[in-house]
Amino acid sequence: MENFNAAELAQKIMERIRSEYKELKTLNVMILGKTGVGKSTLINNMFSQKIAETGVGKPVTDTIRKYEKQDFPLAIYDTPGLELGGDNAVENLLEEAIGLIRDGVKSGDISKAIHCIWYCISTPSHRFEQSEIDFLKRFLDETENFCVPVLIVMTQSYSRRDALELKHEIEKENLKIVNIVPVLAEDYDIDEEYTAKAFGLDRLSEIMYSVIPEAVQKTFICVQCANIELKKRKAQAVVAASAAVAATTGAVPIPFSDAALLVPEQIGMLGGITVVFGIPVEKASLVAILSSTIGTAGTTVLGKTVVSSILKCIPAYGSAIGGAISAATAAALTAALGEAYIALLVRVAKGELKPADIQSKEGMDAIRRLFKQRLSLKRDKDGMPLE
Ligand SMILES: Nc1nc2c(ncn2[C@@H]2O[C@H](COP(=O)(O)OP(=O)(O)OP(=O)(O)O)[C@@H](O)[C@H]2O)c(=O)[nH]1
Ligand SMILES: [Mg+2]
């Protein structure tokens, strides 16, 4: 039997993470809107890497700039400094934006296509100006055949009442768009005493997820940081799938000595969850996580002693009968590990814990506690919690 230890396992998970990242198709988002409406602010608060903060981006055309970061599967096509005054710039932008969308579709390559377009209108402007309506109508008419979803994002919506009024006004135009989403990307200080809280990015995320091509949905979940629930949901699906496979593996009760059969599935699961969260996790953190849960360095993960010591404290699973763990136990162990890891990464995603702190005593105690708590839940035969 292969004798895994935490360091080896962590290495395998790191490799898995790298290969999963490589497989992600780049998500391409185009963002249109007049200068100062908050396009850059929106981008920087929607995605986990501050892609539009540094540098000026690469000019793709006269009016369009492309922002991307190495090893981050996202490209933003931004239109900074745009004034919609009915001059040449508008004509240029229309032509260039439409050309870019057309070329992407024609290439037949999903990585080159534009997958979603945000048209930003600033709520405090109070008006949906005629020049903007004309621009948008032409743009929508000429891109209709390419079937790229267009969302209107109402930025800087610190007054919800104004946002609602403007939203009604936009709705009257019956534009061929997917949705109109009011947002406030960052908290806004109205005066010394009153601050309007950021809102709406989670909803924008949810809507965007539902309209982009399936081939880039996984990428979107990874790169967006505005909707942690979305990440959690996707990660839970990874856990459910892995637990189900573990249950099959254990359908014939697994002798302790063969419990490592579960390991490939658990490597895939931990790698998959890491990519969903899009958080840079170090190898040392993975070692800490594995050591605090299913095994310590040098011992066989899920080996006899580990399994029996884990199971001793869970009456529901009894002592592993006849020196073997059952299918349900295999599924439960796998699910508990996955769920504990998700709970930990949620804390990191919310900024309650730094990625580097996973290796600290606090991080290790947290994951141990989470794992134990998850193990104590009653579960069905596929490892899913009953309550
Ligand atoms: N507090 C707060 N400020 C915002 C928000 N959105 C935009 N701003 C502010 O509005 C100003 C313009 O925002 P940008 O994001 O630079 O606008 P832009 O559309 O990228 O502008 P250009 O790049 O010139 O086209 C900045 O001072 C932002 O800080 C928001 O949601 N909250
Ligand atoms: Mg900008």
mmCIF file of C-alpha atoms in Angstrom, residues 121-374:
data_model
loop_
_atom_site.group_PDB
_atom_site.id
_atom_site.type_symbol
_atom_site.label_atom_id
_atom_site.label_comp_id
_atom_site.label_asym_id
_atom_site.label_seq_id
_atom_site.Cartn_x
_atom_site.Cartn_y
_atom_site.Cartn_z
ATOM 1 C CA ILE A 121 -24.750 54.340 -15.760
ATOM 2 C CA SER A 122 -24.173 56.484 -12.718
ATOM 3 C CA THR A 123 -27.249 56.726 -10.496
ATOM 4 C CA PRO A 124 -26.521 60.252 -9.151
ATOM 5 C CA SER A 125 -26.701 61.551 -12.728
ATOM 6 C CA HIS A 126 -30.511 61.093 -12.271
ATOM 7 C CA ARG A 127 -31.063 60.889 -15.997
ATOM 8 C CA PHE A 128 -30.813 58.380 -18.756
ATOM 9 C CA GLU A 129 -29.633 60.847 -21.362
ATOM 10 C CA GLN A 130 -30.821 60.716 -24.942
ATOM 11 C CA SER A 131 -27.245 60.440 -26.237
ATOM 12 C CA GLU A 132 -26.790 57.389 -24.036
ATOM 13 C CA ILE A 133 -30.063 55.803 -25.077
ATOM 14 C CA ASP A 134 -29.133 56.274 -28.736
ATOM 15 C CA PHE A 135 -25.682 54.856 -28.174
ATOM 16 C CA LEU A 136 -26.943 51.839 -26.283
ATOM 17 C CA LYS A 137 -29.730 51.092 -28.778
ATOM 18 C CA ARG A 138 -27.311 51.118 -31.682
ATOM 19 C CA PHE A 139 -24.849 49.012 -29.773
ATOM 20 C CA LEU A 140 -27.510 46.457 -28.827
ATOM 21 C CA ASP A 141 -28.929 46.309 -32.370
ATOM 22 C CA GLU A 142 -25.575 45.738 -33.937
ATOM 23 C CA THR A 143 -24.425 43.107 -31.445
ATOM 24 C CA GLU A 144 -27.723 41.237 -31.132
ATOM 25 C CA ASN A 145 -26.654 38.429 -33.443
ATOM 26 C CA PHE A 146 -23.586 37.692 -31.369
ATOM 27 C CA CYS A 147 -25.745 36.817 -28.356
ATOM 28 C CA VAL A 148 -23.435 38.351 -25.736
ATOM 29 C CA PRO A 149 -25.394 39.155 -22.555
ATOM 30 C CA VAL A 150 -25.497 42.868 -21.718
ATOM 31 C CA LEU A 151 -26.220 44.047 -18.168
ATOM 32 C CA ILE A 152 -26.887 47.625 -17.209
ATOM 33 C CA VAL A 153 -25.075 48.343 -13.968
ATOM 34 C CA MET A 154 -26.310 51.400 -12.097
ATOM 35 C CA THR A 155 -23.196 52.530 -10.272
ATOM 36 C CA GLN A 156 -22.715 54.827 -7.261
ATOM 37 C CA SER A 157 -26.251 54.023 -6.054
ATOM 38 C CA TYR A 158 -25.868 55.436 -2.558
ATOM 39 C CA SER A 159 -29.471 56.586 -2.734
ATOM 40 C CA ARG A 160 -31.687 53.548 -3.229
ATOM 41 C CA ARG A 161 -34.678 55.768 -3.990
ATOM 42 C CA ASP A 162 -32.830 57.504 -6.821
ATOM 43 C CA ALA A 163 -31.672 54.131 -8.074
ATOM 44 C CA LEU A 164 -35.224 52.812 -8.196
ATOM 45 C CA GLU A 165 -36.482 55.880 -10.045
ATOM 46 C CA LEU A 166 -33.734 55.729 -12.622
ATOM 47 C CA LYS A 167 -34.250 51.988 -13.003
ATOM 48 C CA HIS A 168 -37.905 52.573 -13.914
ATOM 49 C CA GLU A 169 -36.848 55.193 -16.405
ATOM 50 C CA ILE A 170 -34.415 52.794 -18.070
ATOM 51 C CA GLU A 171 -36.998 50.000 -18.105
ATOM 52 C CA LYS A 172 -39.327 52.183 -20.158
ATOM 53 C CA GLU A 173 -36.885 52.007 -23.062
ATOM 54 C CA ASN A 174 -37.443 48.244 -23.445
ATOM 55 C CA LEU A 175 -33.822 47.592 -24.253
ATOM 56 C CA LYS A 176 -32.621 44.151 -25.244
ATOM 57 C CA ILE A 177 -30.611 43.637 -22.092
ATOM 58 C CA VAL A 178 -30.489 40.871 -19.527
ATOM 59 C CA ASN A 179 -31.058 42.933 -16.410
ATOM 60 C CA ILE A 180 -30.595 46.283 -14.683
ATOM 61 C CA VAL A 181 -28.614 46.026 -11.453
ATOM 62 C CA PRO A 182 -28.142 48.939 -9.025
ATOM 63 C CA VAL A 183 -24.905 48.728 -7.046
ATOM 64 C CA LEU A 184 -22.712 50.659 -4.671
ATOM 65 C CA ALA A 185 -19.306 49.080 -5.143
ATOM 66 C CA GLU A 186 -17.693 50.737 -2.118
ATOM 67 C CA ASP A 187 -19.052 52.308 1.071
ATOM 68 C CA TYR A 188 -19.856 55.951 0.445
ATOM 69 C CA ASP A 189 -19.479 58.670 3.085
ATOM 70 C CA ILE A 190 -22.468 60.948 2.715
ATOM 71 C CA ASP A 191 -21.318 63.161 5.577
ATOM 72 C CA GLU A 192 -19.279 62.771 8.779
ATOM 73 C CA GLU A 193 -22.037 60.798 10.437
ATOM 74 C CA TYR A 194 -23.678 58.800 7.724
ATOM 75 C CA THR A 195 -22.105 56.214 5.461
ATOM 76 C CA ALA A 196 -24.009 54.377 2.744
ATOM 77 C CA LYS A 197 -22.999 50.732 2.813
ATOM 78 C CA ALA A 198 -21.822 48.998 -0.347
ATOM 79 C CA PHE A 199 -24.433 46.654 -1.839
ATOM 80 C CA GLY A 200 -25.519 44.874 -5.002
ATOM 81 C CA LEU A 201 -22.281 43.233 -6.121
ATOM 82 C CA ASP A 202 -23.440 39.843 -4.837
ATOM 83 C CA ARG A 203 -26.573 40.147 -6.948
ATOM 84 C CA LEU A 204 -24.591 41.302 -9.975
ATOM 85 C CA SER A 205 -22.407 38.254 -9.482
ATOM 86 C CA GLU A 206 -25.355 35.891 -9.255
ATOM 87 C CA ILE A 207 -26.989 37.322 -12.389
ATOM 88 C CA MET A 208 -23.759 37.300 -14.323
ATOM 89 C CA TYR A 209 -23.125 33.676 -13.372
ATOM 90 C CA SER A 210 -26.496 32.693 -14.775
ATOM 91 C CA VAL A 211 -25.978 34.341 -18.181
ATOM 92 C CA ILE A 212 -22.354 33.627 -19.116
ATOM 93 C CA PRO A 213 -21.426 30.543 -21.154
ATOM 94 C CA GLU A 214 -21.079 27.374 -19.114
ATOM 95 C CA ALA A 215 -17.464 27.002 -20.265
ATOM 96 C CA VAL A 216 -16.444 30.066 -18.211
ATOM 97 C CA GLN A 217 -18.764 29.663 -15.216
ATOM 98 C CA LYS A 218 -16.101 27.905 -13.195
ATOM 99 C CA THR A 219 -13.629 30.678 -14.013
ATOM 100 C CA PHE A 220 -16.126 33.306 -12.930
ATOM 101 C CA ILE A 221 -16.738 31.639 -9.577
ATOM 102 C CA CYS A 222 -12.980 31.513 -9.042
ATOM 103 C CA VAL A 223 -12.138 35.127 -9.992
ATOM 104 C CA GLN A 224 -15.118 36.941 -8.480
ATOM 105 C CA CYS A 225 -14.928 37.918 -4.811
ATOM 106 C CA ALA A 226 -18.327 39.611 -4.453
ATOM 107 C CA ASN A 227 -20.457 36.554 -3.780
ATOM 108 C CA ILE A 228 -19.029 34.109 -1.266
ATOM 109 C CA GLU A 229 -22.299 32.170 -1.160
ATOM 110 C CA LEU A 230 -21.824 31.343 -4.831
ATOM 111 C CA LYS A 231 -18.353 29.980 -4.076
ATOM 112 C CA LYS A 232 -19.701 28.027 -1.139
ATOM 113 C CA ARG A 233 -22.467 26.471 -3.194
ATOM 114 C CA LYS A 234 -20.083 25.389 -5.919
ATOM 115 C CA ALA A 235 -17.587 24.035 -3.383
ATOM 116 C CA GLN A 236 -20.339 22.047 -1.655
ATOM 117 C CA ALA A 237 -21.148 20.437 -5.001
ATOM 118 C CA VAL A 238 -17.482 19.399 -5.271
ATOM 119 C CA VAL A 239 -17.710 17.841 -1.803
ATOM 120 C CA ALA A 240 -20.968 16.014 -2.577
ATOM 121 C CA ALA A 241 -19.465 14.496 -5.716
ATOM 122 C CA SER A 242 -16.307 13.400 -3.901
ATOM 123 C CA ALA A 243 -18.217 11.963 -0.963
ATOM 124 C CA ALA A 244 -20.404 9.982 -3.362
ATOM 125 C CA VAL A 245 -17.328 8.490 -5.015
ATOM 126 C CA ALA A 246 -15.846 7.725 -1.592
ATOM 127 C CA ALA A 247 -19.094 5.928 -0.742
ATOM 128 C CA THR A 248 -18.749 3.813 -3.866
ATOM 129 C CA THR A 249 -15.120 3.094 -3.100
ATOM 130 C CA GLY A 250 -16.185 1.966 0.330
ATOM 131 C CA ALA A 251 -19.250 0.037 -0.867
ATOM 132 C CA VAL A 252 -17.370 -3.065 -0.020
ATOM 133 C CA PRO A 253 -16.182 -2.240 3.489
ATOM 134 C CA ILE A 254 -12.611 -1.016 3.189
ATOM 135 C CA PRO A 255 -10.075 -2.674 5.418
ATOM 136 C CA PHE A 256 -8.114 -0.001 7.262
ATOM 137 C CA SER A 257 -5.062 -0.870 5.311
ATOM 138 C CA ASP A 258 -6.811 0.106 2.088
ATOM 139 C CA ALA A 259 -8.312 3.319 3.321
ATOM 140 C CA ALA A 260 -5.761 5.198 1.216
ATOM 141 C CA LEU A 261 -8.040 4.309 -1.690
ATOM 142 C CA LEU A 262 -9.965 7.377 -0.624
ATOM 143 C CA VAL A 263 -6.950 9.608 -0.973
ATOM 144 C CA PRO A 264 -7.060 10.390 -4.724
ATOM 145 C CA GLU A 265 -10.640 11.521 -4.349
ATOM 146 C CA GLN A 266 -9.744 13.724 -1.399
ATOM 147 C CA ILE A 267 -6.830 15.278 -3.266
ATOM 148 C CA GLY A 268 -9.179 16.154 -6.113
ATOM 149 C CA MET A 269 -11.724 17.532 -3.695
ATOM 150 C CA LEU A 270 -9.335 19.806 -1.772
ATOM 151 C CA GLY A 271 -7.784 21.004 -5.034
ATOM 152 C CA GLY A 272 -11.195 21.680 -6.536
ATOM 153 C CA ILE A 273 -12.389 23.658 -3.494
ATOM 154 C CA THR A 274 -9.206 25.765 -3.500
ATOM 155 C CA VAL A 275 -9.770 26.764 -7.129
ATOM 156 C CA VAL A 276 -13.428 27.623 -6.498
ATOM 157 C CA PHE A 277 -12.325 30.043 -3.776
ATOM 158 C CA GLY A 278 -9.496 31.422 -5.905
ATOM 159 C CA ILE A 279 -7.418 31.940 -2.759
ATOM 160 C CA PRO A 280 -3.642 31.469 -2.958
ATOM 161 C CA VAL A 281 -3.067 28.626 -0.507
ATOM 162 C CA GLU A 282 0.502 27.639 0.296
ATOM 163 C CA LYS A 283 1.734 24.100 0.548
ATOM 164 C CA ALA A 284 2.566 24.627 4.222
ATOM 165 C CA SER A 285 -1.060 25.574 4.836
ATOM 166 C CA LEU A 286 -2.245 22.363 3.222
ATOM 167 C CA VAL A 287 0.169 20.385 5.371
ATOM 168 C CA ALA A 288 -1.260 22.154 8.420
ATOM 169 C CA ILE A 289 -4.802 21.355 7.336
ATOM 170 C CA LEU A 290 -4.082 17.694 6.661
ATOM 171 C CA SER A 291 -2.120 17.299 9.879
ATOM 172 C CA SER A 292 -4.913 18.855 11.901
ATOM 173 C CA THR A 293 -7.572 16.629 10.387
ATOM 174 C CA ILE A 294 -6.930 13.294 8.792
ATOM 175 C CA GLY A 295 -3.350 12.637 9.732
ATOM 176 C CA THR A 296 -0.009 13.841 10.919
ATOM 177 C CA ALA A 297 3.189 13.942 8.945
ATOM 178 C CA GLY A 298 4.691 10.495 8.778
ATOM 179 C CA THR A 299 1.533 8.571 9.506
ATOM 180 C CA THR A 300 -0.613 7.066 6.848
ATOM 181 C CA VAL A 301 -3.465 9.371 6.188
ATOM 182 C CA LEU A 302 -6.624 7.557 7.137
ATOM 183 C CA GLY A 303 -4.448 4.748 8.353
ATOM 184 C CA LYS A 304 -5.635 2.448 11.068
ATOM 185 C CA THR A 305 -4.689 4.518 14.081
ATOM 186 C CA VAL A 306 -5.913 7.733 12.587
ATOM 187 C CA VAL A 307 -9.264 6.315 11.550
ATOM 188 C CA SER A 308 -9.877 4.588 14.834
ATOM 189 C CA SER A 309 -8.887 7.636 16.866
ATOM 190 C CA ILE A 310 -11.147 9.830 14.749
ATOM 191 C CA LEU A 311 -14.027 7.395 14.932
ATOM 192 C CA LYS A 312 -13.708 6.747 18.649
ATOM 193 C CA CYS A 313 -15.201 10.107 19.376
ATOM 194 C CA ILE A 314 -18.147 9.644 17.032
ATOM 195 C CA PRO A 315 -20.594 7.165 18.470
ATOM 196 C CA ALA A 316 -22.654 7.315 15.258
ATOM 197 C CA TYR A 317 -20.013 5.387 13.382
ATOM 198 C CA GLY A 318 -19.231 3.011 16.196
ATOM 199 C CA SER A 319 -15.913 1.332 16.193
ATOM 200 C CA ALA A 320 -15.075 0.289 12.683
ATOM 201 C CA ILE A 321 -16.547 -3.188 12.517
ATOM 202 C CA GLY A 322 -14.139 -5.982 11.881
ATOM 203 C CA GLY A 323 -11.265 -3.645 11.179
ATOM 204 C CA ALA A 324 -12.967 -2.085 8.178
ATOM 205 C CA ILE A 325 -14.671 1.211 7.581
ATOM 206 C CA SER A 326 -18.012 1.183 5.865
ATOM 207 C CA ALA A 327 -19.099 3.024 2.748
ATOM 208 C CA ALA A 328 -21.038 5.508 4.864
ATOM 209 C CA THR A 329 -17.994 6.188 7.035
ATOM 210 C CA ALA A 330 -15.774 6.692 4.002
ATOM 211 C CA ALA A 331 -18.296 9.172 2.616
ATOM 212 C CA ALA A 332 -18.717 10.906 5.978
ATOM 213 C CA LEU A 333 -14.983 11.351 6.497
ATOM 214 C CA THR A 334 -14.543 12.762 3.028
ATOM 215 C CA ALA A 335 -17.514 15.105 3.345
ATOM 216 C CA ALA A 336 -16.435 16.325 6.790
ATOM 217 C CA LEU A 337 -12.958 17.105 5.500
ATOM 218 C CA GLY A 338 -14.347 19.007 2.519
ATOM 219 C CA GLU A 339 -16.875 20.937 4.583
ATOM 220 C CA ALA A 340 -14.283 21.908 7.189
ATOM 221 C CA TYR A 341 -12.004 23.197 4.439
ATOM 222 C CA ILE A 342 -14.861 25.213 2.918
ATOM 223 C CA ALA A 343 -15.697 26.753 6.287
ATOM 224 C CA LEU A 344 -12.041 27.734 6.705
ATOM 225 C CA LEU A 345 -11.802 29.292 3.236
ATOM 226 C CA VAL A 346 -15.043 31.205 3.814
ATOM 227 C CA ARG A 347 -13.327 32.830 6.793
ATOM 228 C CA VAL A 348 -10.343 33.682 4.601
ATOM 229 C CA ALA A 349 -12.605 35.020 1.820
ATOM 230 C CA LYS A 350 -14.382 37.241 4.356
ATOM 231 C CA GLY A 351 -11.036 38.600 5.535
ATOM 232 C CA GLU A 352 -11.406 37.100 9.023
ATOM 233 C CA LEU A 353 -8.297 34.990 8.511
ATOM 234 C CA LYS A 354 -5.291 35.676 6.280
ATOM 235 C CA PRO A 355 -4.257 32.847 3.930
ATOM 236 C CA ALA A 356 -0.876 32.719 5.668
ATOM 237 C CA ASP A 357 -2.577 32.340 9.079
ATOM 238 C CA ILE A 358 -3.989 28.940 8.144
ATOM 239 C CA GLN A 359 -0.636 27.527 9.258
ATOM 240 C CA SER A 360 -0.727 29.363 12.556
ATOM 241 C CA LYS A 361 -1.923 27.774 15.771
ATOM 242 C CA GLU A 362 -5.181 29.673 15.440
ATOM 243 C CA GLY A 363 -5.720 28.374 11.907
ATOM 244 C CA MET A 364 -4.889 24.790 12.839
ATOM 245 C CA ASP A 365 -7.131 24.898 15.906
ATOM 246 C CA ALA A 366 -9.918 26.293 13.769
ATOM 247 C CA ILE A 367 -9.707 23.575 11.144
ATOM 248 C CA ARG A 368 -9.486 20.850 13.799
ATOM 249 C CA ARG A 369 -12.567 22.229 15.513
ATOM 250 C CA LEU A 370 -14.440 22.515 12.224
ATOM 251 C CA PHE A 371 -13.540 18.966 11.221
ATOM 252 C CA LYS A 372 -14.632 17.517 14.555
ATOM 253 C CA GLN A 373 -17.853 19.438 14.475
ATOM 254 C CA ARG A 374 -18.566 18.262 10.927
#
